[in-house]
Amino acid sequence: MPKKRMLKKVSYAAGIAVLLVCIFAFPSSVATAESKRKEQAQLVSILKKSDLAAGSRYAIVNQIANNMLSANEYQSAVLFLTDWVQKHPDDAYNSYWLLMTGYAYLSMQAEPFAEYYFDRILRHYPDLLVKGRSVHFLCLKNLIRISKTSSTRIAYFNEMINRFPSDVSITELYYRRALEYEKNSEWESALRSFAQFLEQSDAPTIQIAGEPNAYGDARRLVDFNNSSKDWTFETLDALVTAVKSAITRYDWRALDSYCSKINFFYMSWTQDENDPNSQKEFSLRVYMRGQRISFSDTLETGTTANEAYLRTRGWSPYSPVWYLYFRKVDFPIDPDINGNWEWAGIYMGERLL
């Protein structure tokens, strides 16, 4: 049997009788603070018995801790659980007690302490199934959420993917891991993770929170990496000069060669660049034939310093004004290309500000 399947399941049966006695004595619906205190004291007293069966001992420890947590006595729960683990290093349920400790710290908004305990469980304690859920899996879910550094999140993503592939969306994890690699400037690893994301059958349709165009962004990056990139220019001035010269000469072949070969778009100002209907593969030849095309002497700035527009006119009687859109290439993996400029698309009609 695979190692990860050899997980112990928590059983409540052995301690059920003890719990029934305690709960029956002090019904939760009418319990007062005093009755709860007495119940807790009774549970602690029972726990001290040396002949207590393992199942009953688990049930008692669990009830004591849950009583504290339900009363928002998080610090008391932390002290009780960590003291228990320290004094009973051979307790088979120590990973669960420390998981509860981590959750208590989360409830106190003490995420660094919670992270310490979740990570400690992964490194030093065997996995355990609680109500059908893996303790290690729950630790990883929380660590991915609260960890503050990309390097640690990458490690947790990798462990989650390798150990629990059937319990998560591998597609989403590949994408999120790629983003962490980018933040950590591990560009080659980021590209590999994006490529793994694209290989998944549900990649084109998956909805990832906070990433509305995950598939398009990953596809563009991977395709750009695999392309010749020979349409880019070292400077914006060089690109604009080349485009203006080609328009003046009515050299449609040159203009076609200057267009980006990855997701070049041709659309109105109200369309989305990521709309598949806006991404065109076409030649400027048909638009230059028999037309008198002109362009502005100066560029118009974009919303950032990494983009610019050239207003042109005369391409079509139906939409005579085109804005040629130029942007700086953001591709840190290749220093020779990163920071170059490309002609990324065309906006039809007067510019909407």
Short mmCIF file of C-alpha atoms in Angstrom, two decimals:
data_model
loop_
_atom_site.label_atom_id
_atom_site.label_comp_id
_atom_site.label_asym_id
_atom_site.label_seq_id
_atom_site.Cartn_x
_atom_site.Cartn_y
_atom_site.Cartn_z
CA MET A 1 0.00 0.00 0.00
CA PRO A 2 1.45 3.46 -0.91
CA LYS A 3 2.88 5.36 2.00
CA LYS A 4 0.45 8.27 1.71
CA ARG A 5 -2.45 5.85 2.01
CA MET A 6 -1.13 4.48 5.27
CA LEU A 7 -2.72 7.20 7.34
CA LYS A 8 -4.34 6.58 10.68
CA LYS A 9 -8.03 7.46 10.92
CA VAL A 10 -9.29 9.18 14.03
CA SER A 11 -11.94 7.16 15.80
CA TYR A 12 -14.44 8.64 18.17
CA ALA A 13 -16.02 5.35 19.15
CA ALA A 14 -13.75 4.47 22.05
CA GLY A 15 -14.42 7.72 23.88
CA ILE A 16 -18.08 8.14 23.05
CA ALA A 17 -19.32 6.89 26.38
CA VAL A 18 -17.21 9.35 28.33
CA LEU A 19 -18.33 12.26 26.18
CA LEU A 20 -21.99 11.32 26.47
CA VAL A 21 -21.72 11.37 30.25
CA CYS A 22 -20.12 14.80 30.20
CA ILE A 23 -22.49 16.33 27.67
CA PHE A 24 -25.57 14.80 29.30
CA ALA A 25 -24.54 16.18 32.68
CA PHE A 26 -24.31 19.72 31.30
CA PRO A 27 -26.60 20.21 28.25
CA SER A 28 -25.06 22.83 25.97
CA SER A 29 -28.39 24.61 25.45
CA VAL A 30 -28.69 25.57 29.11
CA ALA A 31 -25.08 25.52 30.20
CA THR A 32 -23.94 28.40 32.36
CA ALA A 33 -20.39 29.64 32.73
CA GLU A 34 -20.17 27.72 35.99
CA SER A 35 -21.44 24.48 34.49
CA LYS A 36 -18.96 24.81 31.64
CA ARG A 37 -16.16 25.36 34.12
CA LYS A 38 -17.22 22.26 36.03
CA GLU A 39 -17.46 20.25 32.82
CA GLN A 40 -13.96 21.32 31.86
CA ALA A 41 -12.63 20.44 35.30
CA GLN A 42 -14.30 17.03 35.10
CA LEU A 43 -12.74 16.38 31.71
CA VAL A 44 -9.30 17.36 33.00
CA SER A 45 -9.77 15.04 35.96
CA ILE A 46 -10.72 12.13 33.71
CA LEU A 47 -7.74 12.87 31.47
CA LYS A 48 -5.35 12.35 34.39
CA LYS A 49 -6.37 8.71 34.80
CA SER A 50 -3.47 6.47 33.86
CA ASP A 51 -5.65 3.63 32.61
CA LEU A 52 -7.56 5.77 30.09
CA ALA A 53 -7.88 4.05 26.71
CA ALA A 54 -6.24 5.76 23.73
CA GLY A 55 -9.56 6.45 22.02
CA SER A 56 -11.06 7.93 25.17
CA ARG A 57 -7.97 10.02 25.76
CA TYR A 58 -8.24 11.45 22.25
CA ALA A 59 -11.91 12.30 22.79
CA ILE A 60 -11.20 14.06 26.10
CA VAL A 61 -8.28 16.12 24.79
CA ASN A 62 -10.33 17.07 21.74
CA GLN A 63 -13.32 18.13 23.87
CA ILE A 64 -11.20 20.21 26.25
CA ALA A 65 -9.53 22.03 23.36
CA ASN A 66 -12.80 22.57 21.50
CA ASN A 67 -14.44 23.95 24.63
CA MET A 68 -11.67 26.53 24.86
CA LEU A 69 -11.87 27.41 21.19
CA SER A 70 -15.65 27.75 21.20
CA ALA A 71 -15.31 30.15 24.15
CA ASN A 72 -12.68 32.17 22.22
CA GLU A 73 -10.08 31.20 24.81
CA TYR A 74 -7.45 30.83 22.11
CA GLN A 75 -4.41 31.44 24.27
CA SER A 76 -5.60 28.85 26.79
CA ALA A 77 -6.10 26.36 23.96
CA VAL A 78 -2.58 27.03 22.68
CA LEU A 79 -1.05 26.50 26.12
CA PHE A 80 -3.08 23.34 26.73
CA LEU A 81 -2.34 21.74 23.35
CA THR A 82 1.36 22.60 23.16
CA ASP A 83 1.87 21.43 26.75
CA TRP A 84 0.11 18.17 25.92
CA VAL A 85 2.28 17.56 22.85
CA GLN A 86 5.45 18.32 24.79
CA LYS A 87 4.56 15.94 27.61
CA HIS A 88 3.21 13.19 25.31
CA PRO A 89 5.63 12.99 22.36
CA ASP A 90 4.33 9.53 21.43
CA ASP A 91 0.68 10.57 21.13
CA ALA A 92 -0.47 9.42 17.68
CA TYR A 93 -2.65 12.53 17.35
CA ASN A 94 0.00 15.18 17.99
CA SER A 95 -0.17 16.41 14.40
CA TYR A 96 -3.88 17.11 14.94
CA TRP A 97 -3.27 18.90 18.26
CA LEU A 98 -0.71 21.15 16.59
CA LEU A 99 -3.12 21.75 13.70
CA MET A 100 -5.64 23.02 16.24
CA THR A 101 -2.86 25.17 17.70
CA GLY A 102 -2.24 26.69 14.29
CA TYR A 103 -5.94 27.45 13.85
CA ALA A 104 -6.02 29.06 17.29
CA TYR A 105 -3.20 31.39 16.25
CA LEU A 106 -5.07 32.21 13.04
CA SER A 107 -8.06 33.18 15.15
CA MET A 108 -5.78 35.54 17.09
CA GLN A 109 -4.52 37.09 13.81
CA ALA A 110 -1.07 35.74 14.64
CA GLU A 111 -0.24 34.32 11.22
CA PRO A 112 3.56 33.97 11.72
CA PHE A 113 2.95 31.67 14.71
CA ALA A 114 0.30 29.74 12.79
CA GLU A 115 2.73 29.34 9.90
CA TYR A 116 5.37 28.00 12.28
CA TYR A 117 3.08 25.26 13.59
CA PHE A 118 1.66 24.28 10.20
CA ASP A 119 5.19 23.96 8.82
CA ARG A 120 6.36 22.10 11.92
CA ILE A 121 3.64 19.50 11.38
CA LEU A 122 4.75 18.93 7.78
CA ARG A 123 8.40 18.55 8.70
CA HIS A 124 8.24 16.55 11.90
CA TYR A 125 4.92 14.74 12.28
CA PRO A 126 3.24 11.94 10.31
CA ASP A 127 0.08 12.66 8.39
CA LEU A 128 -3.29 11.88 9.92
CA LEU A 129 -6.82 11.66 8.57
CA VAL A 130 -9.39 13.61 10.56
CA LYS A 131 -12.97 13.29 9.32
CA GLY A 132 -11.55 12.14 6.01
CA ARG A 133 -9.23 15.17 5.64
CA SER A 134 -5.47 14.95 5.64
CA VAL A 135 -3.83 17.09 8.32
CA HIS A 136 -0.86 17.71 6.02
CA PHE A 137 -3.20 18.80 3.23
CA LEU A 138 -4.92 21.30 5.54
CA CYS A 139 -1.54 22.61 6.65
CA LEU A 140 -0.44 23.15 3.05
CA LYS A 141 -3.67 24.97 2.16
CA ASN A 142 -3.13 27.39 5.02
CA LEU A 143 0.58 27.81 4.38
CA ILE A 144 0.00 28.71 0.73
CA ARG A 145 -2.50 31.31 1.88
CA ILE A 146 -0.54 32.94 4.70
CA SER A 147 3.11 32.53 3.76
CA LYS A 148 4.75 35.88 3.03
CA THR A 149 7.57 34.87 0.67
CA SER A 150 7.44 33.51 -2.85
CA SER A 151 10.17 30.94 -2.18
CA THR A 152 8.20 29.29 0.63
CA ARG A 153 4.93 29.41 -1.33
CA ILE A 154 6.69 27.74 -4.26
CA ALA A 155 7.85 24.95 -1.96
CA TYR A 156 4.33 24.47 -0.62
CA PHE A 157 2.83 24.51 -4.12
CA ASN A 158 5.29 21.81 -5.17
CA GLU A 159 4.47 19.66 -2.16
CA MET A 160 0.74 20.08 -2.72
CA ILE A 161 1.06 19.13 -6.40
CA ASN A 162 3.24 16.11 -5.68
CA ARG A 163 1.34 14.74 -2.71
CA PHE A 164 -2.30 15.67 -3.26
CA PRO A 165 -2.87 15.97 -7.03
CA SER A 166 -6.38 14.50 -6.84
CA ASP A 167 -7.52 16.87 -4.08
CA VAL A 168 -6.77 20.17 -5.81
CA SER A 169 -6.98 21.87 -9.18
CA ILE A 170 -3.56 21.08 -10.60
CA THR A 171 -4.27 23.51 -13.42
CA GLU A 172 -4.73 26.43 -11.04
CA LEU A 173 -1.72 25.46 -8.94
CA TYR A 174 0.56 25.37 -11.98
CA TYR A 175 -0.53 28.90 -12.84
CA ARG A 176 -0.23 30.28 -9.32
CA ARG A 177 3.16 28.63 -8.90
CA ALA A 178 4.31 30.28 -12.14
CA LEU A 179 3.31 33.69 -10.75
CA GLU A 180 5.39 33.03 -7.63
CA TYR A 181 8.37 32.05 -9.77
CA GLU A 182 7.98 35.38 -11.59
CA LYS A 183 7.92 37.29 -8.31
CA ASN A 184 11.09 35.43 -7.32
CA SER A 185 12.75 36.26 -10.68
CA GLU A 186 13.02 32.56 -11.53
CA TRP A 187 12.07 33.12 -15.16
CA GLU A 188 12.92 29.70 -16.61
CA SER A 189 10.93 27.96 -13.89
CA ALA A 190 8.04 30.36 -14.44
CA LEU A 191 7.93 29.52 -18.14
CA ARG A 192 7.97 25.79 -17.42
CA SER A 193 5.12 26.17 -14.96
CA PHE A 194 3.11 28.28 -17.41
CA ALA A 195 3.72 25.62 -20.07
CA GLN A 196 2.48 22.92 -17.68
CA PHE A 197 -0.61 25.03 -17.04
CA LEU A 198 -1.30 25.31 -20.78
CA GLU A 199 -0.99 21.53 -21.19
CA GLN A 200 -4.01 20.92 -18.96
CA SER A 201 -7.29 20.21 -20.74
CA ASP A 202 -9.25 22.74 -18.69
CA ALA A 203 -6.71 25.57 -19.01
CA PRO A 204 -8.69 27.49 -21.68
CA THR A 205 -11.85 27.57 -19.56
CA ILE A 206 -10.68 27.59 -15.95
CA GLN A 207 -11.68 30.56 -13.80
CA ILE A 208 -8.91 31.63 -11.42
CA ALA A 209 -9.77 34.23 -8.80
CA GLY A 210 -7.93 37.47 -9.42
CA GLU A 211 -6.63 36.28 -12.80
CA PRO A 212 -9.40 36.95 -15.35
CA ASN A 213 -7.20 36.24 -18.37
CA ALA A 214 -4.95 33.49 -17.04
CA TYR A 215 -4.99 31.41 -20.21
CA GLY A 216 -4.37 34.33 -22.55
CA ASP A 217 -1.53 35.73 -20.44
CA ALA A 218 0.19 32.35 -20.16
CA ARG A 219 -0.29 31.58 -23.86
CA ARG A 220 1.12 34.96 -24.89
CA LEU A 221 4.20 34.57 -22.68
CA VAL A 222 4.99 31.01 -23.76
CA ASP A 223 4.38 31.76 -27.43
CA PHE A 224 6.56 34.87 -27.21
CA ASN A 225 9.35 32.83 -25.66
CA ASN A 226 9.15 30.32 -28.51
CA SER A 227 9.08 32.99 -31.23
CA SER A 228 11.89 34.66 -33.17
CA LYS A 229 11.13 38.08 -31.60
CA ASP A 230 12.69 39.64 -34.70
CA TRP A 231 9.95 42.27 -35.03
CA THR A 232 11.09 44.18 -31.92
CA PHE A 233 13.18 47.37 -31.98
CA GLU A 234 15.70 48.53 -29.41
CA THR A 235 14.06 51.95 -29.07
CA LEU A 236 10.65 53.48 -29.62
CA ASP A 237 12.14 56.10 -31.95
CA ALA A 238 13.64 53.41 -34.18
CA LEU A 239 10.33 51.55 -34.38
CA VAL A 240 8.28 54.66 -35.16
CA THR A 241 10.78 55.85 -37.76
CA ALA A 242 10.63 52.48 -39.51
CA VAL A 243 6.82 52.42 -39.49
CA LYS A 244 6.52 55.99 -40.79
CA SER A 245 9.03 55.26 -43.54
CA ALA A 246 7.11 52.16 -44.64
CA ILE A 247 3.81 54.09 -44.70
CA THR A 248 5.40 56.86 -46.76
CA ARG A 249 6.72 54.28 -49.26
CA TYR A 250 3.43 52.32 -49.15
CA ASP A 251 5.58 49.30 -48.31
CA TRP A 252 3.01 46.89 -46.91
CA ARG A 253 5.56 44.06 -46.70
CA ALA A 254 7.73 46.08 -44.33
CA LEU A 255 4.70 47.04 -42.24
CA ASP A 256 3.64 43.40 -42.03
CA SER A 257 7.11 42.49 -40.78
CA TYR A 258 6.93 45.15 -38.04
CA CYS A 259 3.66 43.82 -36.60
CA SER A 260 3.99 41.68 -33.49
CA LYS A 261 3.69 38.00 -34.37
CA ILE A 262 2.15 37.21 -30.99
CA ASN A 263 -1.46 38.33 -30.40
CA PHE A 264 -1.37 41.36 -32.68
CA PHE A 265 -4.80 42.99 -32.33
CA TYR A 266 -7.05 45.05 -34.60
CA MET A 267 -10.07 46.42 -32.77
CA SER A 268 -12.19 49.34 -31.65
CA TRP A 269 -11.46 51.23 -28.46
CA THR A 270 -14.36 49.54 -26.68
CA GLN A 271 -13.15 46.01 -27.34
CA ASP A 272 -10.89 44.01 -25.04
CA GLU A 273 -7.42 43.18 -26.31
CA ASN A 274 -7.91 39.67 -24.95
CA ASP A 275 -11.11 39.15 -26.92
CA PRO A 276 -10.34 36.40 -29.47
CA ASN A 277 -12.30 38.37 -32.07
CA SER A 278 -9.86 41.27 -31.77
CA GLN A 279 -6.76 39.22 -32.54
CA LYS A 280 -6.21 39.26 -36.26
CA GLU A 281 -3.76 37.73 -38.69
CA PHE A 282 -3.99 39.98 -41.71
CA SER A 283 -1.88 41.83 -44.21
CA LEU A 284 -1.86 45.60 -44.51
CA ARG A 285 -1.68 45.18 -48.26
CA VAL A 286 -5.46 45.33 -48.75
CA TYR A 287 -5.72 48.49 -46.63
CA MET A 288 -2.98 50.40 -48.47
CA ARG A 289 -4.17 49.74 -52.01
CA GLY A 290 -5.53 52.92 -53.60
CA GLN A 291 -5.52 54.85 -50.31
CA ARG A 292 -3.85 58.11 -49.34
CA ILE A 293 -2.49 57.43 -45.87
CA SER A 294 -1.05 60.08 -43.57
CA PHE A 295 0.26 60.17 -40.00
CA SER A 296 0.83 62.67 -37.22
CA ASP A 297 4.26 64.15 -36.75
CA THR A 298 4.32 63.36 -33.04
CA LEU A 299 3.32 60.43 -30.86
CA GLU A 300 0.57 60.49 -28.28
CA THR A 301 1.47 59.19 -24.86
CA GLY A 302 -0.22 56.22 -23.25
CA THR A 303 -1.38 55.71 -19.70
CA THR A 304 2.16 54.63 -18.77
CA ALA A 305 5.66 55.37 -20.02
CA ASN A 306 5.71 51.90 -21.55
CA GLU A 307 3.22 52.61 -24.34
CA ALA A 308 2.58 55.15 -27.09
CA TYR A 309 0.18 55.81 -30.00
CA LEU A 310 0.65 57.09 -33.53
CA ARG A 311 -2.46 58.62 -35.11
CA THR A 312 -2.85 57.72 -38.78
CA ARG A 313 -5.57 58.41 -41.34
CA GLY A 314 -6.80 57.19 -44.71
CA TRP A 315 -6.84 53.41 -44.34
CA SER A 316 -10.52 52.78 -45.02
CA PRO A 317 -13.59 54.86 -45.87
CA TYR A 318 -15.49 53.02 -43.15
CA SER A 319 -12.87 53.64 -40.45
CA PRO A 320 -10.33 56.14 -41.76
CA VAL A 321 -8.57 56.87 -38.44
CA TRP A 322 -6.29 54.22 -36.95
CA TYR A 323 -4.11 54.53 -33.89
CA LEU A 324 -1.03 52.34 -34.09
CA TYR A 325 -0.25 51.06 -30.61
CA PHE A 326 3.37 50.57 -29.49
CA ARG A 327 4.49 49.09 -26.19
CA LYS A 328 7.67 48.17 -24.40
CA VAL A 329 8.48 44.45 -24.23
CA ASP A 330 8.38 43.02 -20.71
CA PHE A 331 10.42 39.82 -20.96
CA PRO A 332 13.09 39.65 -18.21
CA ILE A 333 14.17 36.14 -19.16
CA ASP A 334 16.01 37.54 -22.21
CA PRO A 335 18.01 40.71 -21.43
CA ASP A 336 18.62 41.28 -25.15
CA ILE A 337 14.88 41.55 -25.79
CA ASN A 338 13.59 42.92 -22.50
CA GLY A 339 12.91 46.64 -22.81
CA ASN A 340 12.68 46.59 -26.61
CA TRP A 341 9.60 48.02 -28.33
CA GLU A 342 6.98 46.30 -30.48
CA TRP A 343 4.01 47.30 -32.59
CA ALA A 344 1.36 45.43 -30.64
CA GLY A 345 -1.88 46.39 -32.37
CA ILE A 346 -4.27 48.84 -34.00
CA TYR A 347 -7.18 50.79 -32.53
CA MET A 348 -9.83 51.86 -35.04
CA GLY A 349 -11.51 55.25 -34.68
CA GLU A 350 -10.76 58.38 -32.72
CA ARG A 351 -9.10 57.80 -29.39
CA LEU A 352 -11.33 57.52 -26.34
CA LEU A 353 -9.86 59.35 -23.36
#
